[in-house]
CSV table of C-alpha atoms (C1' of nucleotides) in Angstrom, one decimal:
chain,number,residue,atom,x,y,z
Z,19,MET,CA,38.2,-19.7,0.5
Z,20,GLY,CA,36.9,-20.9,3.7
Z,21,ARG,CA,39.4,-20.4,6.5
Z,22,TRP,CA,39.2,-20.3,10.2
Z,23,GLU,CA,35.7,-21.3,11.3
Z,24,PRO,CA,33.6,-21.3,8.1
Z,25,ASP,CA,30.4,-19.6,7.3
Z,26,ALA,CA,31.0,-16.3,9.0
Z,27,PRO,CA,27.9,-14.6,7.4
Z,28,GLU,CA,25.6,-17.4,8.6
Z,29,ARG,CA,27.0,-17.4,12.1
Z,30,LEU,CA,26.4,-13.6,12.2
Z,31,VAL,CA,22.8,-14.0,11.0
Z,32,LEU,CA,22.1,-16.7,13.7
Z,33,ALA,CA,23.7,-14.7,16.4
Z,34,ALA,CA,21.8,-11.5,15.4
Z,35,LEU,CA,18.5,-13.4,15.2
Z,36,ASP,CA,19.0,-14.8,18.7
Z,37,LEU,CA,20.1,-11.5,20.3
Z,38,PHE,CA,17.3,-9.5,18.6
Z,39,THR,CA,14.8,-12.0,19.9
Z,40,GLU,CA,16.3,-12.1,23.4
Z,41,GLN,CA,16.8,-8.4,24.0
Z,42,GLY,CA,15.3,-6.5,21.1
Z,43,TYR,CA,16.8,-5.0,18.0
Z,44,GLU,CA,17.7,-1.6,19.3
Z,45,ASN,CA,19.2,-3.0,22.5
Z,46,THR,CA,21.6,-5.1,20.6
Z,47,ALA,CA,24.9,-3.6,19.4
Z,48,VAL,CA,26.7,-4.8,16.3
Z,49,ALA,CA,29.8,-5.5,18.4
Z,50,GLN,CA,27.7,-7.8,20.5
Z,51,ILE,CA,26.4,-9.7,17.5
Z,52,ALA,CA,30.0,-10.1,16.2
Z,53,GLU,CA,31.2,-11.2,19.6
Z,54,ARG,CA,28.6,-13.9,19.9
Z,55,ALA,CA,29.6,-15.2,16.5
Z,56,GLY,CA,33.3,-15.2,17.5
Z,57,LEU,CA,34.1,-12.3,15.2
Z,58,THR,CA,34.5,-8.5,15.3
Z,59,LYS,CA,32.6,-5.4,14.3
Z,60,SER,CA,34.9,-5.0,11.3
Z,61,THR,CA,34.0,-8.4,10.0
Z,62,PHE,CA,30.3,-7.8,10.5
Z,63,PHE,CA,30.3,-4.7,8.2
Z,64,ARG,CA,32.5,-6.6,5.7
Z,65,HIS,CA,29.6,-9.0,5.2
Z,66,PHE,CA,26.6,-6.7,5.7
Z,67,ARG,CA,26.0,-3.2,4.5
Z,68,ASP,CA,24.5,-2.2,7.8
Z,69,LYS,CA,22.9,-3.6,11.0
Z,70,ARG,CA,19.5,-4.1,9.3
Z,71,GLU,CA,20.8,-6.0,6.4
Z,72,VAL,CA,21.8,-9.0,8.5
Z,73,LEU,CA,18.1,-9.9,8.4
Z,74,PHE,CA,17.6,-9.4,4.7
Z,75,GLY,CA,20.5,-11.2,3.1
Z,76,GLY,CA,20.0,-12.9,-0.3
Z,77,GLN,CA,17.0,-11.0,-1.4
Z,78,GLU,CA,18.8,-9.8,-4.5
Z,79,VAL,CA,18.8,-13.5,-5.5
Z,80,LEU,CA,15.1,-13.7,-5.0
Z,81,ALA,CA,14.5,-10.6,-7.1
Z,82,GLU,CA,16.7,-12.2,-9.8
Z,83,MET,CA,14.6,-15.3,-9.7
Z,84,LEU,CA,11.4,-13.2,-10.1
Z,85,THR,CA,12.7,-11.5,-13.2
Z,86,SER,CA,14.0,-14.6,-14.8
Z,87,GLY,CA,10.7,-16.4,-13.9
Z,88,ILE,CA,8.8,-13.7,-15.8
Z,89,ALA,CA,11.3,-13.7,-18.7
Z,90,GLY,CA,11.0,-17.5,-19.0
Z,91,ALA,CA,7.2,-17.5,-19.0
Z,92,PRO,CA,5.6,-18.8,-22.3
Z,93,GLU,CA,5.3,-16.2,-25.0
Z,94,GLN,CA,1.5,-16.0,-25.1
Z,95,ALA,CA,1.2,-15.8,-21.3
Z,96,GLY,CA,-0.6,-12.6,-20.1
Z,97,PRO,CA,0.9,-10.4,-17.4
Z,98,LEU,CA,-0.6,-12.2,-14.5
Z,99,ALA,CA,0.3,-15.6,-15.8
Z,100,ALA,CA,3.9,-14.3,-16.1
Z,101,VAL,CA,3.7,-13.1,-12.5
Z,102,GLU,CA,2.5,-16.5,-11.5
Z,103,ALA,CA,5.6,-18.0,-13.2
Z,104,ALA,CA,7.7,-15.6,-11.2
Z,105,LEU,CA,6.2,-16.7,-7.9
Z,106,VAL,CA,6.7,-20.3,-8.9
Z,107,ALA,CA,10.3,-19.6,-9.9
Z,108,VAL,CA,11.1,-17.9,-6.6
Z,109,SER,CA,10.1,-21.0,-4.7
Z,110,ALA,CA,13.5,-22.4,-5.6
Z,111,GLY,CA,15.1,-19.7,-3.4
Z,112,LEU,CA,12.8,-20.4,-0.4
Z,113,THR,CA,14.8,-23.2,1.1
Z,114,GLU,CA,13.8,-25.3,4.1
Z,115,GLU,CA,16.6,-23.7,6.0
Z,116,ARG,CA,15.1,-20.3,5.3
Z,117,ARG,CA,11.7,-21.5,6.5
Z,118,ALA,CA,13.1,-22.6,9.8
Z,119,HIS,CA,14.0,-19.1,11.0
Z,120,GLY,CA,11.3,-17.4,9.1
Z,121,PRO,CA,8.8,-16.8,11.9
Z,122,GLN,CA,11.5,-15.6,14.3
Z,123,ARG,CA,12.8,-13.3,11.7
Z,124,LEU,CA,9.3,-11.9,11.0
Z,125,ALA,CA,8.6,-11.3,14.6
Z,126,VAL,CA,11.8,-9.3,15.0
Z,127,ILE,CA,11.0,-7.3,11.9
Z,128,ALA,CA,7.5,-6.6,13.0
Z,129,GLY,CA,8.8,-5.2,16.3
Z,130,ASN,CA,10.9,-2.5,14.9
Z,131,VAL,CA,10.3,0.4,12.5
Z,132,GLU,CA,13.8,0.5,11.0
Z,133,LEU,CA,13.4,-3.1,10.0
Z,134,ARG,CA,9.9,-2.7,8.6
Z,135,GLU,CA,11.3,0.2,6.6
Z,136,ARG,CA,14.0,-2.0,5.1
Z,137,ASP,CA,11.4,-4.6,4.4
Z,138,ALA,CA,9.3,-2.1,2.5
Z,139,LEU,CA,12.3,-1.2,0.4
Z,140,LYS,CA,12.9,-4.8,-0.4
Z,141,MET,CA,9.3,-5.2,-1.5
Z,142,VAL,CA,9.6,-2.1,-3.7
Z,143,GLY,CA,12.6,-3.8,-5.2
Z,144,PHE,CA,10.6,-6.9,-6.0
Z,145,SER,CA,7.9,-4.9,-7.5
Z,146,THR,CA,10.1,-2.8,-9.8
Z,147,ALA,CA,12.0,-5.9,-10.8
Z,148,MET,CA,8.8,-7.6,-11.9
Z,149,ALA,CA,7.4,-4.6,-13.5
Z,150,GLU,CA,10.6,-4.0,-15.6
Z,151,ALA,CA,10.7,-7.7,-16.6
Z,152,LEU,CA,7.0,-7.4,-17.7
Z,153,CYS,CA,7.8,-4.3,-19.7
Z,154,ARG,CA,10.6,-6.2,-21.5
Z,155,ARG,CA,7.9,-8.6,-22.6
Z,156,GLY,CA,6.0,-5.8,-24.2
Z,157,VAL,CA,3.4,-5.2,-21.4
Z,158,PRO,CA,2.4,-1.5,-21.2
Z,159,GLU,CA,4.1,0.2,-18.3
Z,160,LEU,CA,1.0,0.9,-16.2
Z,161,GLU,CA,-0.3,-2.6,-16.6
Z,162,ALA,CA,3.1,-3.9,-15.7
Z,163,SER,CA,3.1,-1.9,-12.5
Z,164,VAL,CA,-0.3,-3.0,-11.5
Z,165,ALA,CA,0.5,-6.7,-12.2
Z,166,ALA,CA,3.8,-6.4,-10.3
Z,167,GLU,CA,2.0,-4.8,-7.3
Z,168,LEU,CA,-0.5,-7.6,-7.2
Z,169,GLY,CA,2.3,-10.0,-7.5
Z,170,VAL,CA,4.1,-8.6,-4.5
Z,171,LEU,CA,0.9,-8.7,-2.5
Z,172,ALA,CA,0.4,-12.3,-3.4
Z,173,PHE,CA,4.0,-13.0,-2.6
Z,174,ARG,CA,3.8,-11.5,0.9
Z,175,ARG,CA,0.6,-13.3,1.7
Z,176,GLY,CA,1.9,-16.5,0.3
Z,177,TYR,CA,5.1,-16.2,2.2
Z,178,HIS,CA,3.3,-15.9,5.5
Z,179,ARG,CA,1.1,-18.9,4.7
Z,180,TRP,CA,4.1,-20.9,3.7
Z,181,LEU,CA,5.8,-20.1,7.0
Z,182,GLU,CA,2.7,-21.1,9.0
Z,183,ASN,CA,1.6,-24.2,7.1
Z,184,GLY,CA,4.7,-25.3,5.2
Z,185,GLY,CA,4.3,-27.3,2.0
Z,186,ASP,CA,5.5,-26.3,-1.4
Z,187,PHE,CA,5.8,-22.6,-1.8
Z,188,ALA,CA,4.9,-22.7,-5.5
Z,189,GLU,CA,1.6,-24.4,-4.7
Z,190,VAL,CA,0.8,-21.9,-1.9
Z,191,ALA,CA,1.8,-18.9,-4.1
Z,192,ARG,CA,-0.4,-20.1,-7.0
Z,193,ARG,CA,-3.4,-20.4,-4.7
Z,194,THR,CA,-2.8,-17.1,-3.1
Z,195,LEU,CA,-2.4,-15.3,-6.5
Z,196,ARG,CA,-5.7,-16.9,-7.6
Z,197,GLU,CA,-7.4,-15.4,-4.5
Z,198,VAL,CA,-5.9,-12.0,-5.2
Z,199,ARG,CA,-7.2,-12.2,-8.8
Z,200,ALA,CA,-10.6,-13.2,-7.4
Z,201,ALA,CA,-10.5,-10.2,-5.1
Z,202,VAL,CA,-9.7,-7.9,-8.0
Z,203,ALA,CA,-12.6,-9.3,-10.0
Z,204,GLY,CA,-14.9,-8.8,-7.0
Z,205,LEU,CA,-13.6,-5.2,-6.8
Z,206,GLU,CA,-14.6,-4.4,-10.3
Z,207,GLY,CA,-17.7,-6.4,-10.3
Z,208,GLY,CA,-19.2,-5.1,-7.1
Z,209,GLU,CA,-20.0,-1.6,-8.4
Q,28,MET,CA,4.1,30.3,20.8
Q,29,GLY,CA,6.4,31.7,18.1
Q,30,ARG,CA,9.5,33.1,19.7
Q,31,TRP,CA,12.8,34.2,18.2
Q,32,GLU,CA,12.7,33.8,14.5
Q,33,PRO,CA,9.5,31.9,13.8
Q,34,ASP,CA,8.9,28.7,11.8
Q,35,ALA,CA,12.0,26.8,12.8
Q,36,PRO,CA,10.8,23.5,11.2
Q,37,GLU,CA,10.2,25.2,7.9
Q,38,ARG,CA,13.6,26.9,7.9
Q,39,LEU,CA,15.2,23.6,8.6
Q,40,VAL,CA,13.4,22.0,5.7
Q,41,LEU,CA,14.4,24.7,3.3
Q,42,ALA,CA,18.0,24.6,4.5
Q,43,ALA,CA,18.1,20.8,4.2
Q,44,LEU,CA,16.6,20.9,0.7
Q,45,ASP,CA,19.2,23.4,-0.5
Q,46,LEU,CA,22.1,21.6,1.0
Q,47,PHE,CA,21.0,18.2,-0.2
Q,48,THR,CA,20.7,19.6,-3.7
Q,49,GLU,CA,24.0,21.4,-3.6
Q,50,GLN,CA,26.2,18.8,-2.1
Q,51,GLY,CA,24.2,15.6,-1.8
Q,52,TYR,CA,22.3,14.0,1.1
Q,53,GLU,CA,25.2,12.0,2.5
Q,54,ASN,CA,27.7,14.8,2.3
Q,55,THR,CA,25.5,17.0,4.4
Q,56,ALA,CA,25.7,16.8,8.2
Q,57,VAL,CA,22.7,17.6,10.4
Q,58,ALA,CA,24.8,20.2,12.2
Q,59,GLN,CA,25.4,22.0,8.9
Q,60,ILE,CA,21.6,22.1,8.1
Q,61,ALA,CA,20.9,23.5,11.6
Q,62,GLU,CA,23.7,26.1,11.2
Q,63,ARG,CA,22.3,27.3,7.9
Q,64,ALA,CA,18.9,27.6,9.5
Q,65,GLY,CA,20.4,29.6,12.3
Q,66,LEU,CA,19.8,26.8,14.8
Q,67,THR,CA,21.6,23.9,16.4
Q,68,LYS,CA,21.7,20.1,16.1
Q,69,SER,CA,19.6,19.8,19.3
Q,70,THR,CA,16.8,21.8,17.8
Q,71,PHE,CA,16.9,19.8,14.6
Q,72,PHE,CA,16.3,16.6,16.4
Q,73,ARG,CA,13.6,18.2,18.5
Q,74,HIS,CA,11.6,18.8,15.3
Q,75,PHE,CA,12.5,15.8,13.3
Q,76,ARG,CA,12.9,12.2,14.4
Q,77,ASP,CA,16.0,11.7,12.2
Q,78,LYS,CA,17.9,13.2,9.3
Q,79,ARG,CA,15.6,11.6,6.7
Q,80,GLU,CA,12.4,12.8,8.2
Q,81,VAL,CA,13.1,16.5,7.4
Q,82,LEU,CA,12.0,15.6,3.8
Q,83,PHE,CA,8.9,13.7,4.9
Q,84,GLY,CA,7.2,15.9,7.4
Q,85,GLY,CA,3.4,16.1,7.6
Q,86,GLN,CA,2.7,12.8,5.9
Q,87,GLU,CA,0.7,11.5,9.0
Q,88,VAL,CA,-1.7,14.3,8.2
Q,89,LEU,CA,-2.1,13.0,4.6
Q,90,ALA,CA,-2.7,9.5,5.9
Q,91,GLU,CA,-5.3,10.9,8.2
Q,92,MET,CA,-7.0,12.5,5.2
Q,93,LEU,CA,-6.9,9.3,3.3
Q,94,THR,CA,-8.7,7.4,6.0
Q,95,SER,CA,-11.3,10.1,6.7
Q,96,GLY,CA,-11.9,10.3,3.0
Q,97,ILE,CA,-12.7,6.7,2.9
Q,98,ALA,CA,-14.8,6.8,6.0
Q,99,GLY,CA,-16.7,9.7,4.6
Q,100,ALA,CA,-17.5,8.1,1.3
Q,101,PRO,CA,-21.2,7.3,0.6
Q,102,GLU,CA,-22.5,4.2,2.2
Q,103,GLN,CA,-23.2,2.4,-1.1
Q,104,ALA,CA,-19.8,3.2,-2.6
Q,105,GLY,CA,-17.7,0.2,-3.5
Q,106,PRO,CA,-14.0,-0.1,-2.4
Q,107,LEU,CA,-12.5,1.6,-5.4
Q,108,ALA,CA,-15.1,4.4,-5.2
Q,109,ALA,CA,-14.1,4.9,-1.6
Q,110,VAL,CA,-10.4,5.0,-2.6
Q,111,GLU,CA,-11.3,7.7,-5.1
Q,112,ALA,CA,-12.9,9.6,-2.3
Q,113,ALA,CA,-9.7,9.2,-0.3
Q,114,LEU,CA,-7.6,10.6,-3.1
Q,115,VAL,CA,-9.9,13.5,-3.6
Q,116,ALA,CA,-9.8,14.2,0.2
Q,117,VAL,CA,-6.0,14.2,0.3
Q,118,SER,CA,-5.9,17.0,-2.2
Q,119,ALA,CA,-6.7,19.4,0.6
Q,120,GLY,CA,-3.3,18.5,2.1
Q,121,LEU,CA,-1.3,19.0,-1.2
Q,122,THR,CA,-0.9,22.8,-0.9
Q,123,GLU,CA,0.6,25.0,-3.5
Q,124,GLU,CA,3.6,25.6,-1.2
Q,125,ARG,CA,4.1,21.8,-1.1
Q,126,ARG,CA,4.1,21.7,-4.9
Q,127,ALA,CA,6.7,24.4,-5.1
Q,128,HIS,CA,9.5,22.3,-3.6
Q,129,GLY,CA,8.1,19.0,-4.9
Q,130,PRO,CA,10.4,18.4,-7.8
Q,131,GLN,CA,13.5,19.3,-5.9
Q,132,ARG,CA,12.4,17.1,-3.1
Q,133,LEU,CA,11.8,14.1,-5.4
Q,134,ALA,CA,15.1,14.6,-7.1
Q,135,VAL,CA,16.9,14.4,-3.7
Q,136,ILE,CA,14.9,11.3,-2.7
Q,137,ALA,CA,15.6,9.6,-6.0
Q,138,GLY,CA,19.3,10.0,-5.5
Q,139,ASN,CA,19.6,8.3,-2.2
Q,140,VAL,CA,18.7,4.8,-1.0
Q,141,GLU,CA,18.0,5.8,2.6
Q,142,LEU,CA,15.5,8.3,1.4
Q,143,ARG,CA,13.9,5.9,-1.0
Q,144,GLU,CA,13.6,3.5,1.9
Q,145,ARG,CA,11.8,6.1,4.0
Q,146,ASP,CA,9.5,6.9,1.1
Q,147,ALA,CA,8.7,3.2,0.7
Q,148,LEU,CA,7.7,3.1,4.4
Q,149,LYS,CA,5.5,6.1,4.0
Q,150,MET,CA,3.7,4.5,1.1
Q,151,VAL,CA,3.2,1.3,3.1
Q,152,GLY,CA,1.7,3.5,5.8
Q,153,PHE,CA,-0.7,5.0,3.3
Q,154,SER,CA,-1.6,1.6,2.0
Q,155,THR,CA,-2.4,0.1,5.4
Q,156,ALA,CA,-4.2,3.3,6.5
Q,157,MET,CA,-6.6,2.9,3.5
Q,158,ALA,CA,-6.9,-0.8,3.9
Q,159,GLU,CA,-7.9,-0.5,7.5
Q,160,ALA,CA,-10.4,2.2,6.7
Q,161,LEU,CA,-11.9,0.0,4.0
Q,162,CYS,CA,-12.1,-2.9,6.4
Q,163,ARG,CA,-14.0,-0.7,8.8
Q,164,ARG,CA,-16.6,-0.2,6.0
Q,165,GLY,CA,-17.1,-4.0,5.9
Q,166,VAL,CA,-14.8,-4.6,2.9
Q,167,PRO,CA,-13.2,-8.1,3.1
Q,168,GLU,CA,-9.6,-7.9,4.2
Q,169,LEU,CA,-8.1,-9.1,0.9
Q,170,GLU,CA,-10.2,-6.9,-1.3
Q,171,ALA,CA,-9.3,-4.0,1.0
Q,172,SER,CA,-5.6,-4.6,0.6
Q,173,VAL,CA,-5.9,-4.9,-3.1
Q,174,ALA,CA,-7.9,-1.7,-3.4
Q,175,ALA,CA,-5.5,0.2,-1.1
Q,176,GLU,CA,-2.5,-1.0,-3.1
Q,177,LEU,CA,-4.1,0.2,-6.3
Q,178,GLY,CA,-4.9,3.5,-4.5
Q,179,VAL,CA,-1.3,4.0,-3.5
Q,180,LEU,CA,-0.2,3.3,-7.1
Q,181,ALA,CA,-2.7,5.9,-8.4
Q,182,PHE,CA,-1.6,8.3,-5.7
Q,183,ARG,CA,2.1,8.0,-6.6
Q,184,ARG,CA,1.4,8.5,-10.3
Q,185,GLY,CA,-1.0,11.3,-9.8
Q,186,TYR,CA,1.4,13.0,-7.5
Q,187,HIS,CA,4.1,13.0,-10.1
Q,188,ARG,CA,1.7,14.3,-12.7
Q,189,TRP,CA,0.5,17.0,-10.4
Q,190,LEU,CA,4.0,18.2,-9.8
Q,191,GLU,CA,4.8,18.3,-13.5
Q,192,ASN,CA,1.6,19.8,-14.8
Q,193,GLY,CA,0.0,21.4,-11.9
Q,194,GLY,CA,-3.8,21.9,-11.7
Q,195,ASP,CA,-6.2,20.5,-9.2
Q,196,PHE,CA,-4.9,17.3,-7.6
Q,197,ALA,CA,-8.3,15.9,-7.1
Q,198,GLU,CA,-8.9,16.1,-10.8
Q,199,VAL,CA,-5.5,14.5,-11.6
Q,200,ALA,CA,-6.0,11.8,-9.1
Q,201,ARG,CA,-9.4,10.9,-10.4
Q,202,ARG,CA,-8.1,10.6,-13.9
Q,203,THR,CA,-5.1,8.5,-12.8
Q,204,LEU,CA,-7.3,6.1,-10.8
Q,205,ARG,CA,-9.5,5.7,-13.8
Q,206,GLU,CA,-6.5,4.7,-15.8
Q,207,VAL,CA,-5.3,2.2,-13.2
Q,208,ARG,CA,-8.8,0.6,-13.2
Q,209,ALA,CA,-8.6,0.4,-16.9
Q,210,ALA,CA,-5.2,-1.3,-16.7
Q,211,VAL,CA,-6.7,-3.8,-14.2
Q,212,ALA,CA,-9.5,-4.5,-16.5
Q,213,GLY,CA,-7.0,-5.0,-19.4
Q,214,LEU,CA,-5.1,-7.4,-17.2
Q,215,GLU,CA,-8.0,-9.6,-16.5
Q,216,GLY,CA,-9.5,-9.4,-20.0
Q,217,GLY,CA,-6.4,-10.1,-22.0
Q,218,GLU,CA,-6.0,-13.8,-21.1
Y,23,DA,C1',8.7,43.2,39.0
Y,24,DG,C1',8.6,38.2,39.5
Y,25,DA,C1',7.1,33.5,38.6
Y,26,DG,C1',6.0,30.4,35.0
Y,27,DT,C1',6.4,28.2,30.3
Y,28,DG,C1',8.2,26.6,26.2
Y,29,DA,C1',11.7,26.7,22.8
Y,30,DT,C1',16.6,26.8,22.3
Y,31,DG,C1',21.8,26.1,23.2
Y,32,DG,C1',25.5,23.4,24.7
Y,33,DG,C1',27.9,19.6,25.8
Y,34,DA,C1',28.6,14.8,27.1
Y,35,DC,C1',27.7,10.3,25.6
Y,36,DT,C1',26.6,5.8,22.9
Y,37,DA,C1',26.6,3.4,18.8
Y,38,DA,C1',26.6,3.0,13.6
Y,39,DG,C1',29.4,3.0,9.9
Y,40,DT,C1',34.1,4.1,7.4
Y,41,DC,C1',38.8,3.6,6.7
Y,42,DT,C1',43.5,2.0,7.0
Y,43,DC,C1',46.9,-1.0,8.3
Y,44,DA,C1',48.7,-5.1,10.4
Y,45,DT,C1',48.2,-10.0,10.9
Y,46,DC,C1',47.0,-14.6,10.3
Y,47,DA,C1',45.5,-19.0,7.9
Y,48,DC,C1',46.1,-21.3,4.0
Y,49,DT,C1',47.7,-22.0,-0.9
Y,50,DT,C1',51.0,-22.5,-4.4
Y,51,DA,C1',55.3,-21.9,-7.0
Y,52,DG,C1',60.1,-23.0,-6.8
U,18,DC,C1',60.4,-27.7,2.4
U,19,DT,C1',60.3,-22.9,2.2
U,20,DA,C1',58.9,-18.4,0.7
U,21,DA,C1',56.0,-15.4,-1.7
U,22,DG,C1',51.1,-14.6,-2.4
U,23,DT,C1',46.1,-14.2,-1.3
U,24,DG,C1',42.0,-13.4,1.0
U,25,DA,C1',39.7,-13.0,5.3
U,26,DT,C1',40.1,-11.2,9.8
U,27,DG,C1',41.6,-8.0,13.9
U,28,DA,C1',42.5,-3.6,15.8
U,29,DG,C1',41.9,0.9,16.4
U,30,DA,C1',41.1,5.7,15.0
U,31,DC,C1',37.7,8.6,13.2
U,32,DT,C1',33.1,10.9,11.7
U,33,DT,C1',28.4,11.5,12.4
U,34,DA,C1',23.6,10.2,13.8
U,35,DG,C1',20.9,10.2,17.6
U,36,DT,C1',20.0,10.6,22.9
U,37,DC,C1',20.0,13.0,27.2
U,38,DC,C1',20.3,16.4,30.6
U,39,DC,C1',20.6,20.8,32.1
U,40,DA,C1',21.2,25.7,31.7
U,41,DT,C1',19.4,29.7,29.5
U,42,DC,C1',16.6,32.8,27.1
U,43,DA,C1',12.4,35.1,25.2
U,44,DC,C1',8.0,35.9,26.2
U,45,DT,C1',3.5,35.8,29.1
U,46,DC,C1',0.7,36.4,32.8
U,47,DT,C1',-0.2,37.8,37.3
DNA sequence: AGAGTGATGGGACTAAGTCTCATCACTTAG
DNA sequence: CTAAGTGATGAGACTTAGTCCCATCACTCT
């Protein structure tokens, strides 16, 4: 399978990350990314659906982990316990290599609307994936949506913390989800 | 102000909606939309940031209504009561004319990833707008985010119901938010 | 009538994204 | 050891989104 210089996708990701950081996302052409990676525009689009996607690769895998995490939670677990299982399960996909470029990647995304847009879509994907998995466990549709939304919120916050402080993502995510649940309780209690 | 044939933006929206429905979003060129509206490509991009935006116009106004709804809620109101005020306030922006093309618009959006992506971004915008408005009321940041997220969920579901059944949006939204709160309670209680 | 203003038309230009075909590195059967 | 096969890449044409600049036109006000 691997011919020529191996790992074309990874080389493209790294080249893109550097160029986006150096000169900004919109000032960087796909051809330029490909050139720095020793490839061509054709090859770039063979590996990535579009220019944005070079920063969001492998998220389908994470969504898959979320759903299987929920599916694999104990029978008697409630929706939020299942969501916790999902967050724990996804930690297997958050590799140390992924953490290395995380902050740089987040900075680039934060600086561009198109990229924030793609990020929003990915988060919606996570949410519906979890909600559907919860429904398959017999959770009513609305409760599933609420639990999934809270799960995504915890995931986002946990992910940021994990990038800042490191450590085990499963641990961080568990703690973050607990805080979200506390906030929910405070919401209902405080009226 | 109005010269030539008036209401260029509205004509563009209607032309786009028809063409997207007839032949699909990706099979429709901007030049074609402009032509059907009796205008040119230049004018299209003068009124809309990009091709997607022709289906999402005026949402900044809605976000504005959400924030001012929250800001205008009674002092002693809790976060979720403020969110309810936001949803009630936004009903002023959901005109009957908007409802007329709602289903067609939703169908087009549902059929295209780029458009779902833009929709996701708009919802994130609503969420952060509400969360920031809640923070300005002194609500802790995490609770504000949770409440805003629940508010967006209620807004989406209420919007769909409103399109299907009509009636007063404020009424529908209030009922939907109540259901979301019940689901949240069921989530915490059932474990 | 003439200057000013704001919206439009037109056309050139860049870059994203698609498509097709040739080519090259490497594998495997004979 | 060679020749066919396979999969990834290169090359280039092509369409369209989106930007820019400038001329023009409709209408207003003096």
